[in-house]
Coordinates of C-alpha atoms in Angstrom, one line a residue:
X14 CA -152.0 20.7 -2.4
X15 CA -148.3 19.7 -2.2
X16 CA -149.0 16.0 -3.0
X17 CA -147.6 15.0 0.4
X18 CA -149.6 13.0 3.0
X19 CA -151.0 15.6 5.4
X20 CA -151.2 12.9 8.1
X21 CA -147.4 12.3 7.9
X22 CA -145.6 14.3 10.6
X23 CA -142.9 16.7 9.5
X24 CA -139.4 15.5 10.0
X25 CA -138.0 16.9 13.2
X26 CA -134.8 16.7 15.2
X27 CA -136.5 14.2 17.5
X28 CA -137.9 12.0 14.8
X29 CA -134.8 12.1 12.6
X30 CA -132.6 10.9 15.5
X31 CA -135.3 8.5 16.8
X32 CA -134.9 10.1 20.2
X33 CA -138.1 8.6 21.6
X34 CA -136.6 5.2 21.1
X35 CA -133.1 6.1 22.1
X36 CA -134.1 7.8 25.3
X37 CA -136.5 5.1 26.2
X38 CA -133.7 2.4 25.9
X39 CA -132.3 3.0 29.4
X40 CA -134.2 0.6 31.7
X41 CA -132.5 0.4 35.1
X42 CA -133.3 -2.7 37.1
X43 CA -132.9 -1.0 40.5
X44 CA -133.5 2.3 42.1
X45 CA -129.8 3.0 42.6
X46 CA -128.7 6.4 41.3
X47 CA -125.6 5.1 39.5
X48 CA -127.2 2.4 37.4
X49 CA -128.3 4.9 34.8
X50 CA -124.7 6.1 34.3
X51 CA -123.6 2.5 33.8
X52 CA -126.2 1.8 31.2
X53 CA -125.7 5.0 29.3
X54 CA -121.9 4.6 29.1
X55 CA -122.2 1.1 27.7
X56 CA -124.9 2.0 25.2
X57 CA -122.7 4.8 24.0
X58 CA -119.8 2.3 23.7
X59 CA -122.0 0.2 21.4
X60 CA -122.9 3.2 19.3
X61 CA -119.2 4.0 18.8
X62 CA -118.4 0.4 18.0
X63 CA -121.0 0.5 15.4
X64 CA -119.5 3.7 13.9
X65 CA -115.9 2.2 14.0
X66 CA -117.2 -0.9 12.2
X67 CA -118.8 1.3 9.6
X68 CA -115.6 3.3 9.1
X69 CA -113.5 0.1 9.0
X70 CA -115.5 -1.3 6.1
X71 CA -115.0 2.1 4.3
X72 CA -111.3 1.9 5.1
X73 CA -110.9 -1.5 3.6
X74 CA -112.7 -0.4 0.4
X75 CA -110.4 2.5 0.0
X76 CA -107.2 0.5 0.8
X77 CA -108.2 -2.1 -1.8
X78 CA -108.9 0.6 -4.3
X79 CA -105.4 2.1 -3.7
X80 CA -106.9 5.4 -2.4
X81 CA -104.3 6.8 -0.1
X82 CA -105.9 10.1 0.9
X83 CA -109.3 8.6 1.7
X84 CA -107.7 5.7 3.6
X85 CA -105.6 8.2 5.8
X86 CA -108.7 10.4 6.5
X87 CA -110.8 7.3 7.5
X88 CA -108.1 6.0 9.7
X89 CA -107.8 9.4 11.4
X90 CA -111.5 9.4 12.1
X91 CA -111.4 5.9 13.6
X92 CA -108.5 7.0 15.8
X93 CA -110.4 10.0 17.0
X94 CA -113.5 7.9 17.8
X95 CA -111.3 5.4 19.6
X96 CA -109.8 8.2 21.8
X97 CA -113.4 9.2 22.7
X98 CA -114.2 5.6 23.6
X99 CA -111.1 5.5 25.9
X100 CA -111.9 8.8 27.5
X101 CA -115.3 7.6 28.5
X102 CA -113.7 5.4 31.0
X103 CA -112.9 8.6 32.9
X104 CA -116.7 9.1 33.3
X105 CA -117.2 5.5 34.4
X106 CA -114.5 5.7 37.0
X107 CA -116.4 8.5 38.8
X108 CA -118.5 5.6 40.1
X109 CA -117.0 4.0 43.2
X110 CA -116.8 0.3 43.9
X111 CA -119.5 0.5 46.5
X112 CA -121.8 2.4 44.1
X113 CA -121.3 -0.3 41.4
X114 CA -121.8 -3.1 44.0
X115 CA -125.2 -1.5 44.9
X116 CA -126.7 -2.7 41.7
X117 CA -124.2 -5.2 40.3
X118 CA -126.4 -8.2 41.3
X119 CA -129.1 -6.9 39.0
X120 CA -126.9 -7.5 36.0
X121 CA -127.5 -11.3 36.3
X122 CA -125.7 -13.0 33.4
X123 CA -125.0 -9.9 31.3
X124 CA -121.4 -9.1 30.7
X125 CA -119.2 -6.9 28.5
X126 CA -117.7 -10.1 27.2
X127 CA -121.0 -10.5 25.3
X128 CA -120.4 -7.3 23.2
X129 CA -120.8 -8.9 19.7
X130 CA -119.8 -5.6 18.0
X131 CA -116.4 -5.5 19.9
X132 CA -115.7 -9.1 19.0
X133 CA -116.6 -8.3 15.4
X134 CA -114.3 -5.4 15.5
X135 CA -111.5 -7.6 16.7
X136 CA -112.1 -10.0 13.9
X137 CA -112.2 -7.1 11.3
X138 CA -108.8 -6.1 12.6
X139 CA -107.4 -9.6 12.3
X140 CA -108.3 -11.7 15.4
X141 CA -109.0 -15.3 14.6
X142 CA -110.1 -17.1 17.8
X143 CA -113.1 -19.4 17.8
X144 CA -113.2 -19.4 21.6
X145 CA -115.2 -16.1 21.4
X146 CA -118.2 -18.1 20.2
X147 CA -118.7 -19.5 23.7
X148 CA -120.8 -16.4 24.5
X149 CA -123.0 -16.5 21.3
X150 CA -125.5 -19.2 20.6
X151 CA -125.5 -21.2 17.3
X152 CA -127.7 -19.5 14.6
X153 CA -127.6 -16.1 16.4
X154 CA -127.0 -12.9 14.4
X155 CA -124.0 -11.8 16.5
X156 CA -122.3 -15.1 16.1
X157 CA -122.9 -15.0 12.4
X158 CA -121.5 -11.5 12.0
X159 CA -118.3 -12.4 14.0
X160 CA -117.9 -15.6 11.9
X161 CA -118.3 -13.7 8.7
X162 CA -115.7 -11.2 9.8
X163 CA -113.3 -14.1 10.5
X164 CA -113.7 -15.4 7.0
X165 CA -113.1 -12.1 5.3
X166 CA -109.8 -10.3 4.7
X167 CA -108.9 -8.2 7.7
X168 CA -107.9 -4.5 7.7
X169 CA -104.2 -5.6 7.5
X170 CA -105.0 -7.9 4.6
X171 CA -106.5 -4.9 2.8
X172 CA -103.3 -2.9 3.6
X173 CA -101.3 -5.7 2.0
X174 CA -103.5 -5.5 -1.1
X175 CA -102.9 -1.7 -1.1
X176 CA -99.1 -2.2 -0.9
X177 CA -99.2 -4.7 -3.7
X178 CA -101.2 -2.2 -5.8
X179 CA -98.5 0.4 -5.2
X180 CA -95.8 -2.0 -6.6
X181 CA -94.4 -3.5 -3.4
X182 CA -93.7 -7.3 -3.7
X183 CA -96.3 -8.4 -1.2
X184 CA -97.9 -11.8 -1.2
X185 CA -101.7 -11.4 -1.3
X186 CA -102.7 -15.1 -1.2
X187 CA -102.6 -15.4 2.6
X188 CA -105.2 -17.7 4.2
X189 CA -107.3 -14.9 5.7
X190 CA -109.0 -17.3 8.1
X191 CA -105.7 -17.8 9.9
X192 CA -104.3 -15.4 12.6
X193 CA -101.8 -12.8 11.5
X194 CA -98.2 -13.9 12.3
X195 CA -95.0 -11.9 12.0
X196 CA -93.1 -12.5 8.8
X197 CA -89.5 -11.7 8.2
X198 CA -90.2 -11.5 4.4
X199 CA -93.0 -9.0 4.9
X200 CA -90.8 -6.9 7.3
X201 CA -88.3 -6.5 4.5
X202 CA -91.0 -5.0 2.3
X203 CA -92.2 -2.7 5.2
X204 CA -88.6 -1.6 5.6
X205 CA -88.6 -0.4 2.0
X206 CA -92.0 1.3 2.6
X207 CA -90.6 3.3 5.4
X208 CA -87.5 4.1 3.5
X209 CA -89.5 5.5 0.6
X210 CA -91.3 7.7 3.1
X211 CA -94.4 8.3 1.0
X212 CA -98.2 7.7 1.4
X213 CA -97.8 4.0 2.2
X214 CA -95.5 4.8 5.1
X215 CA -98.1 7.4 6.4
X216 CA -100.7 4.7 6.3
X217 CA -98.4 2.2 8.0
X218 CA -97.9 4.7 10.9
X219 CA -101.7 5.3 11.1
X220 CA -102.2 1.6 11.5
X221 CA -99.7 1.5 14.3
X222 CA -101.6 4.3 15.9
X223 CA -104.8 2.2 15.6
X224 CA -103.1 -0.8 17.1
X225 CA -101.7 1.3 20.0
X226 CA -105.1 2.9 20.5
X227 CA -106.8 -0.5 20.8
X228 CA -104.1 -1.6 23.3
X229 CA -104.7 1.6 25.3
X230 CA -108.4 0.8 25.4
X231 CA -107.6 -2.7 26.7
X232 CA -105.3 -1.3 29.4
X233 CA -107.7 1.4 30.6
X234 CA -110.5 -1.2 30.6
X235 CA -108.6 -3.7 32.7
X236 CA -107.5 -1.0 35.2
X237 CA -111.1 0.3 35.4
X238 CA -112.3 -3.3 36.2
X239 CA -109.5 -3.8 38.8
X240 CA -110.3 -0.5 40.6
X241 CA -114.0 -1.3 40.6
X242 CA -114.2 -5.1 41.5
X243 CA -110.6 -6.1 42.0
X244 CA -110.1 -9.8 41.1
X245 CA -113.6 -10.8 41.8
X246 CA -115.4 -12.9 39.2
X247 CA -116.9 -10.7 36.5
X248 CA -120.6 -10.5 35.7
X249 CA -121.9 -13.4 33.7
X250 CA -119.4 -15.7 35.3
X251 CA -116.4 -14.3 33.4
X252 CA -113.0 -14.2 35.0
X253 CA -113.0 -10.4 35.0
X254 CA -109.7 -8.6 35.3
X255 CA -107.8 -12.0 35.3
X256 CA -108.8 -12.6 31.7
X257 CA -108.5 -9.0 30.6
X258 CA -104.9 -8.9 31.7
X259 CA -104.1 -11.7 29.2
X260 CA -105.3 -9.4 26.3
X261 CA -102.7 -6.7 27.1
X262 CA -99.7 -6.1 24.8
X263 CA -100.9 -8.4 22.1
X264 CA -100.6 -6.3 18.8
X265 CA -103.0 -6.8 16.0
X266 CA -100.4 -5.9 13.4
X267 CA -97.2 -7.7 14.6
X268 CA -95.1 -6.9 11.6
X269 CA -95.6 -3.2 11.9
X270 CA -94.1 -3.4 15.4
X271 CA -91.3 -5.9 14.6
X272 CA -89.9 -3.8 11.8
X273 CA -89.3 -0.8 14.1
X274 CA -86.1 -2.3 15.5
X275 CA -84.6 -1.9 12.0
X276 CA -85.8 1.6 11.2

């Protein structure tokens, strides 16, 4: 006797990964061939968003602890995942407009605008815009997670705490519920960070990479929507590509871009 419950199934690849549940989670609402691809791609997006949120929390812990090496490694992982997320658009673009149209009506009110995890990620990176709550009912878990993220220090706030811990004269009493705005005073500090050319400057560049990667995602996303449905109204009544175009070229970390004209 080993002391284990003989009725308990041994752990396997399938049970460890909960593959029965995962592979049963694709439920097309039509017989159209391409609907499965659409579902799989978007479910994988959500899994990657979950991983990025997991890594972002770890990144903030390490930044606030002053751990340069772990922060850089975590940022590199986030960037690599984000590249995979962007590359998945290539797969989605193998579906023609007519193939998407064949099942689009079955989506009813569902829309990518309702991705609570992506909205939470935006808040973690610093977005503060209560208009996002229009897609999430009062008392819902997704709305609560987004609201909590908007009340917490953002990734950039954690970076400022890191700089302060490294001896740079950075104010750390910012109202974290307010949007990030470019600051000439902070840019003076960042200029010194870059001139010192140490670990903090490597982290600053990695954050620029992250900001650029998010903007690349937004650009590829809007172009994918444009080539698929043009300027039609999006699913769920959203304004589709018209809205998505307004999100382009809006940096999450404005000071890291503004300081570049002085480097």
